[in-house]
């Protein structure tokens, strides 16, 4: 079946959708949520990623997000991130919808206009009351250049305290979507527009438990008609029974191979 997309990718206009979750960043050392390494200070992440948790103990929530920012700053994109970036540059139409709030897809070179971070961006900081958005990306304006480690020690008081909004003095919060919160409307619209523009020839879903209905819905709508739906995940998920191809391997191993297969039968176009 995959030869079909490979052939298409060289001969015809090919549309690709890639959906990713925490499993894709696991091999970069970033804990997943529901994996055994998802627990921090013996607390269930679900109890830390909610508006109630923030209202109850904003310092604890900020400590957790700062810890995660530090881990991400010291992580590097892995072979799965890089392969998806290659596909983004070679497919005629491409969209990445990631649930990951880390910046590893961006650091692997996927342009922002081809990326939807549907659960937000951990390095964004915004006011919990007004529309103020702090563009200072959590103390480090730009992700570190490849291979260079940024100092992890907190540099000032503002690196440990709960920041306040310079406009309305309310608490600032990480720019992520918490449990029970609405998805960002403009980002959902970008996904809908992409799906409305036609079915995809290839849909790759990697490293997610596909817990949320919208992930299942987008994957199935994108692969409507006879598009390929490839699931990369060592574990079974609710999406598995709809997949045209199941790859029970780790993303850093399987995704580069799948992308190479798609491109290797290629003519000079790729
Ligand atoms: N390669 C591929 N898949 C992997 C790997 C790997 N190396 N390691 C783990 N996985 C798979 C697991 O089998 C699991 O199915 O990745 C999935 C990780 O699942 P979750 O931890 O539930 O992460 P995710 O699906 O991204 O969670 C969705 O839930 O907690 C919220 O907002 C949070 O974005 C997150 C959302």
Tab-separated table of C-alpha atoms and ligand atoms in Angstrom:
chain	number	residue	atom	x	y	z
A	1	UNK	CA	0.000	0.000	0.000
A	2	UNK	CA	2.771	2.446	0.935
A	3	UNK	CA	4.182	2.201	-2.627
A	4	UNK	CA	0.943	3.795	-3.769
A	5	UNK	CA	1.598	6.982	-1.793
A	6	UNK	CA	5.253	6.892	-2.808
A	7	UNK	CA	4.235	6.753	-6.429
A	8	UNK	CA	1.643	9.451	-5.898
A	9	UNK	CA	4.138	11.623	-4.064
A	10	UNK	CA	6.230	11.692	-7.225
A	11	UNK	CA	3.580	11.882	-9.848
A	12	UNK	CA	0.675	13.740	-8.416
A	13	UNK	CA	-0.265	16.433	-5.981
A	14	UNK	CA	-0.014	14.815	-2.584
A	15	UNK	CA	-1.596	15.959	0.615
A	16	UNK	CA	-0.249	14.815	3.951
A	17	UNK	CA	-1.503	15.190	7.521
A	18	UNK	CA	0.667	14.239	10.491
A	19	UNK	CA	-0.781	14.039	14.013
A	20	UNK	CA	1.632	13.668	16.927
A	21	UNK	CA	1.574	13.224	20.689
A	22	UNK	CA	3.939	12.917	23.613
A	23	UNK	CA	5.330	9.595	22.393
A	24	UNK	CA	7.186	11.409	19.585
A	25	UNK	CA	9.161	13.463	22.120
A	26	UNK	CA	9.724	10.538	24.507
A	27	UNK	CA	12.985	9.578	22.785
A	28	UNK	CA	14.212	13.154	23.278
A	29	UNK	CA	13.865	12.617	27.031
A	30	UNK	CA	10.524	14.391	27.493
A	31	UNK	CA	8.138	12.361	29.723
A	32	UNK	CA	4.802	11.344	28.277
A	33	UNK	CA	1.574	11.984	30.202
A	34	UNK	CA	0.080	8.580	30.638
A	35	UNK	CA	3.331	6.675	30.484
A	36	UNK	CA	5.030	5.579	33.673
A	37	UNK	CA	7.430	8.510	33.348
A	38	UNK	CA	4.521	11.013	33.240
A	39	UNK	CA	4.536	11.428	36.973
A	40	UNK	CA	6.470	14.238	38.617
A	41	UNK	CA	6.796	14.650	42.367
A	42	UNK	CA	4.386	11.716	42.506
A	43	UNK	CA	1.604	13.955	41.282
A	44	UNK	CA	-0.675	13.060	38.392
A	45	UNK	CA	-0.107	15.584	35.608
A	46	UNK	CA	-3.895	15.852	35.230
A	47	UNK	CA	-3.961	17.389	38.692
A	48	UNK	CA	-1.400	20.003	37.625
A	49	UNK	CA	-2.733	20.933	34.204
A	50	UNK	CA	-6.147	22.367	35.180
A	51	UNK	CA	-7.469	25.889	35.941
A	52	UNK	CA	-8.481	24.640	39.414
A	53	UNK	CA	-4.960	23.421	40.156
A	54	UNK	CA	-3.636	26.830	39.106
A	55	UNK	CA	-6.179	28.653	41.269
A	56	UNK	CA	-5.358	26.366	44.205
A	57	UNK	CA	-1.568	26.564	43.982
A	58	UNK	CA	-0.159	28.732	41.147
A	59	UNK	CA	3.401	28.402	42.515
A	60	UNK	CA	3.261	24.599	42.305
A	61	UNK	CA	1.899	24.770	38.748
A	62	UNK	CA	4.561	27.260	37.715
A	63	UNK	CA	7.326	25.128	39.292
A	64	UNK	CA	6.068	22.177	37.235
A	65	UNK	CA	5.993	24.153	33.962
A	66	UNK	CA	9.397	25.685	34.617
A	67	UNK	CA	10.813	22.224	35.247
A	68	UNK	CA	9.290	21.071	31.943
A	69	UNK	CA	10.647	24.140	30.110
A	70	UNK	CA	14.126	23.351	31.443
A	71	UNK	CA	13.894	19.721	30.289
A	72	UNK	CA	12.707	20.798	26.845
A	73	UNK	CA	15.429	23.451	26.471
A	74	UNK	CA	17.989	20.732	27.164
A	75	UNK	CA	16.405	18.246	24.789
A	76	UNK	CA	17.052	17.856	21.093
A	77	UNK	CA	14.672	16.939	18.293
A	78	UNK	CA	14.983	13.222	17.500
A	79	UNK	CA	14.926	11.305	14.209
A	80	UNK	CA	11.104	11.283	14.185
A	81	UNK	CA	10.920	15.086	14.426
A	82	UNK	CA	13.527	15.370	11.678
A	83	UNK	CA	11.791	12.911	9.359
A	84	UNK	CA	8.483	14.744	9.747
A	85	UNK	CA	10.315	17.983	8.877
A	86	UNK	CA	11.662	16.363	5.694
A	87	UNK	CA	8.157	15.274	4.721
A	88	UNK	CA	6.865	18.794	5.444
A	89	UNK	CA	9.342	20.173	2.934
A	90	UNK	CA	8.660	17.605	0.247
A	91	UNK	CA	4.934	16.948	0.266
A	92	UNK	CA	2.891	19.274	-1.902
A	93	UNK	CA	0.500	20.033	0.906
A	94	UNK	CA	1.333	19.279	4.480
A	95	UNK	CA	-0.021	20.014	7.909
A	96	UNK	CA	1.319	18.892	11.278
A	97	UNK	CA	-1.164	18.908	14.143
A	98	UNK	CA	0.690	18.261	17.379
A	99	UNK	CA	-0.642	17.923	20.891
A	100	UNK	CA	2.874	18.551	22.153
A	101	UNK	CA	3.530	21.903	23.807
A	102	UNK	CA	7.298	21.506	23.382
A	103	UNK	CA	9.172	23.202	20.522
A	104	UNK	CA	10.972	20.150	19.149
A	105	UNK	CA	9.003	20.017	15.897
A	106	UNK	CA	9.841	23.691	15.306
A	107	UNK	CA	13.483	23.131	16.139
A	108	UNK	CA	13.562	20.248	13.653
A	109	UNK	CA	12.641	22.805	11.007
A	110	UNK	CA	8.883	22.556	10.442
A	111	UNK	CA	7.658	26.040	9.572
A	112	UNK	CA	4.999	27.591	11.810
A	113	UNK	CA	2.589	27.941	8.902
A	114	UNK	CA	2.612	24.145	8.504
A	115	UNK	CA	2.191	23.473	12.242
A	116	UNK	CA	-0.811	23.580	14.553
A	117	UNK	CA	0.067	23.294	18.255
A	118	UNK	CA	-3.460	22.413	19.284
A	119	UNK	CA	-2.679	22.296	23.034
A	120	UNK	CA	-0.609	25.475	22.983
A	121	UNK	CA	3.051	26.353	23.474
A	122	UNK	CA	4.789	25.819	26.814
A	123	UNK	CA	7.196	28.706	26.156
A	124	UNK	CA	4.374	31.195	25.696
A	125	UNK	CA	3.249	33.072	28.838
A	126	UNK	CA	-0.091	34.846	28.938
A	127	UNK	CA	-2.309	36.672	31.391
A	128	UNK	CA	-4.914	34.544	33.146
A	129	UNK	CA	-7.406	37.424	32.873
A	130	UNK	CA	-6.693	39.838	29.980
A	131	UNK	CA	-5.231	39.240	26.507
A	132	UNK	CA	-1.694	40.163	27.437
A	133	UNK	CA	0.825	37.723	25.958
A	134	UNK	CA	4.438	37.857	27.080
A	135	UNK	CA	6.545	37.260	23.980
A	136	UNK	CA	9.636	36.635	26.128
A	137	UNK	CA	9.202	32.861	25.697
A	138	UNK	CA	9.853	32.018	29.313
A	139	UNK	CA	13.186	33.724	29.753
A	140	UNK	CA	14.733	32.402	26.568
A	141	UNK	CA	13.456	34.256	23.481
A	142	UNK	CA	14.717	31.702	20.985
A	143	UNK	CA	15.138	27.960	21.322
A	144	UNK	CA	18.839	27.051	21.692
A	145	UNK	CA	20.729	26.537	18.446
A	146	UNK	CA	21.319	22.871	17.585
A	147	UNK	CA	23.743	21.194	19.989
A	148	UNK	CA	24.167	24.115	22.401
A	149	UNK	CA	22.848	23.755	25.951
A	150	UNK	CA	21.276	26.835	27.538
A	151	UNK	CA	22.084	27.360	31.224
A	152	UNK	CA	19.388	25.684	33.294
A	153	UNK	CA	19.841	27.592	36.561
A	154	UNK	CA	17.114	30.137	37.291
A	155	UNK	CA	18.640	33.505	36.432
A	156	UNK	CA	16.514	35.813	38.620
A	157	UNK	CA	13.628	36.134	41.087
A	158	UNK	CA	11.270	36.331	38.104
A	159	UNK	CA	12.451	32.819	37.222
A	160	UNK	CA	10.973	31.348	40.393
A	161	UNK	CA	8.013	33.525	41.345
A	162	UNK	CA	4.551	33.499	39.815
A	163	UNK	CA	4.675	36.272	37.211
A	164	UNK	CA	2.031	39.005	37.150
A	165	UNK	CA	0.473	40.744	34.181
A	166	UNK	CA	2.017	44.202	33.547
A	167	UNK	CA	-1.373	45.358	32.219
A	168	UNK	CA	-3.925	44.132	34.792
A	169	UNK	CA	-1.716	42.621	37.510
A	170	UNK	CA	-3.510	39.259	37.335
A	171	UNK	CA	-1.426	36.063	37.466
A	172	UNK	CA	0.351	35.042	34.254
A	173	UNK	CA	0.049	31.432	33.178
A	174	UNK	CA	1.802	29.128	30.662
A	175	UNK	CA	0.274	29.422	27.160
A	176	UNK	CA	-1.010	25.843	27.122
A	177	UNK	CA	-4.525	24.355	27.028
A	178	UNK	CA	-5.478	22.788	30.336
A	179	UNK	CA	-7.924	19.969	30.934
A	180	UNK	CA	-11.467	21.253	30.694
A	181	UNK	CA	-10.486	24.293	28.631
A	182	UNK	CA	-11.539	25.118	25.075
A	183	UNK	CA	-9.120	24.499	22.239
A	184	UNK	CA	-7.859	27.709	20.565
A	185	UNK	CA	-10.561	28.539	18.014
A	186	UNK	CA	-8.234	29.923	15.343
A	187	UNK	CA	-6.042	26.816	15.461
A	188	UNK	CA	-9.069	24.503	15.200
A	189	UNK	CA	-10.193	26.540	12.196
A	190	UNK	CA	-6.807	26.022	10.518
A	191	UNK	CA	-7.223	22.247	10.847
A	192	UNK	CA	-10.810	22.387	9.584
A	193	UNK	CA	-9.763	24.504	6.588
A	194	UNK	CA	-7.038	22.022	5.731
A	195	UNK	CA	-9.452	19.096	5.930
A	196	UNK	CA	-12.070	20.984	3.905
A	197	UNK	CA	-9.546	21.490	1.135
A	198	UNK	CA	-9.577	17.790	0.364
A	199	UNK	CA	-8.798	14.318	1.657
A	200	UNK	CA	-5.176	13.369	2.341
A	201	UNK	CA	-3.234	10.653	0.559
A	202	UNK	CA	-1.229	9.898	3.678
A	203	UNK	CA	-2.116	10.413	7.332
A	204	UNK	CA	0.530	9.509	9.926
A	205	UNK	CA	-0.532	9.372	13.594
A	206	UNK	CA	2.456	8.918	15.904
A	207	UNK	CA	2.972	8.689	19.650
A	208	UNK	CA	-0.478	9.452	20.954
A	209	UNK	CA	-3.075	7.531	22.966
A	210	UNK	CA	-5.627	9.347	20.779
A	211	UNK	CA	-7.480	10.078	23.985
A	212	UNK	CA	-9.349	13.051	22.583
A	213	UNK	CA	-12.220	12.650	20.104
A	214	UNK	CA	-10.994	15.478	17.881
A	215	UNK	CA	-7.731	13.586	17.200
A	216	UNK	CA	-9.679	10.514	16.071
A	217	UNK	CA	-12.092	12.672	14.083
A	218	UNK	CA	-9.345	14.582	12.246
A	219	UNK	CA	-7.414	11.406	11.438
A	220	UNK	CA	-10.488	9.653	10.037
A	221	UNK	CA	-11.740	12.640	8.057
A	222	UNK	CA	-8.284	13.280	6.602
A	223	UNK	CA	-7.940	9.649	5.466
A	224	UNK	CA	-11.479	9.481	4.039
A	225	UNK	CA	-11.706	7.958	0.584
A	226	UNK	CA	-8.696	5.657	0.104
A	227	UNK	CA	-6.034	7.651	1.890
A	228	UNK	CA	-3.544	5.722	4.016
A	229	UNK	CA	-3.849	5.965	7.797
A	230	UNK	CA	-0.584	4.884	9.397
A	231	UNK	CA	-0.403	4.528	13.185
A	232	UNK	CA	3.038	4.506	14.818
A	233	UNK	CA	2.778	3.427	18.445
A	234	UNK	CA	4.128	0.474	20.417
A	235	UNK	CA	0.703	0.260	22.065
A	236	UNK	CA	-2.831	-0.220	20.782
A	237	UNK	CA	-5.044	2.878	20.733
A	238	UNK	CA	-8.692	3.611	19.856
A	239	UNK	CA	-7.428	4.586	16.403
A	240	UNK	CA	-5.729	1.231	15.690
A	241	UNK	CA	-8.784	-0.473	14.231
A	242	UNK	CA	-9.162	2.236	11.609
A	243	UNK	CA	-5.517	2.219	10.525
A	244	UNK	CA	-4.526	0.874	7.107
A	245	UNK	CA	-1.068	0.251	8.533
A	246	UNK	CA	-0.059	-0.438	12.150
A	247	UNK	CA	3.568	0.123	13.119
A	248	UNK	CA	4.154	-1.126	16.652
A	249	UNK	CA	7.577	0.472	16.973
A	250	UNK	CA	9.061	3.601	18.478
A	251	UNK	CA	8.631	6.806	16.494
A	252	UNK	CA	12.361	7.601	16.169
A	253	UNK	CA	12.839	4.212	14.454
A	254	UNK	CA	9.656	3.892	12.418
A	255	UNK	CA	8.851	7.423	11.237
A	256	UNK	CA	12.174	8.000	9.369
A	257	UNK	CA	11.709	4.638	7.616
A	258	UNK	CA	8.111	5.435	6.607
A	259	UNK	CA	9.128	8.856	5.299
A	260	UNK	CA	12.058	7.346	3.387
A	261	UNK	CA	9.740	4.711	1.883
A	262	UNK	CA	7.427	7.506	0.776
A	263	UNK	CA	10.286	9.387	-0.792
A	264	UNK	CA	12.702	6.668	-1.930
A	265	UNK	CA	10.697	5.466	-4.891
A	266	UNK	CA	11.108	9.068	-5.854
A	267	UNK	CA	12.015	10.763	-9.152
A	268	UNK	CA	14.222	13.836	-9.051
A	269	UNK	CA	11.203	15.817	-7.783
A	270	UNK	CA	11.952	14.764	-4.202
B	1	LIG	N1	7.322	6.154	19.994
B	1	LIG	C1	6.001	6.127	19.650
B	1	LIG	N2	4.993	6.122	20.567
B	1	LIG	C2	5.345	6.115	21.869
B	1	LIG	C3	6.690	6.126	22.304
B	1	LIG	C4	7.695	6.146	21.296
B	1	LIG	N3	8.972	6.174	21.610
B	1	LIG	N4	6.704	6.130	23.670
B	1	LIG	C5	5.396	6.116	24.064
B	1	LIG	N5	4.595	6.104	22.983
B	1	LIG	C6	3.138	6.136	22.952
B	1	LIG	C7	2.465	5.454	24.121
B	1	LIG	O1	2.218	4.098	23.817
B	1	LIG	C8	1.178	6.244	24.227
B	1	LIG	O2	0.183	5.672	23.383
B	1	LIG	O3	2.792	7.501	23.042
B	1	LIG	C9	1.547	7.633	23.682
B	1	LIG	C10	1.677	8.732	24.736
B	1	LIG	O4	0.399	8.947	25.234
B	1	LIG	P1	0.065	10.128	26.270
B	1	LIG	O5	1.050	10.138	27.337
B	1	LIG	O6	-1.362	9.962	26.592
B	1	LIG	O7	0.299	11.455	25.416
B	1	LIG	P2	-0.681	12.145	24.356
B	1	LIG	O8	-1.461	11.146	23.571
B	1	LIG	O9	0.118	13.115	23.599
B	1	LIG	O10	-1.662	12.939	25.334
B	1	LIG	C11	-2.581	13.798	24.776
B	1	LIG	O11	-3.269	14.626	26.877
B	1	LIG	O12	-2.382	14.988	28.902
B	1	LIG	C12	-2.917	15.630	27.812
B	1	LIG	O13	-2.496	17.757	26.926
B	1	LIG	C13	-1.906	16.551	27.189
B	1	LIG	O14	-1.253	16.737	24.886
B	1	LIG	C14	-1.533	15.821	25.913
B	1	LIG	C15	-2.770	15.014	25.623
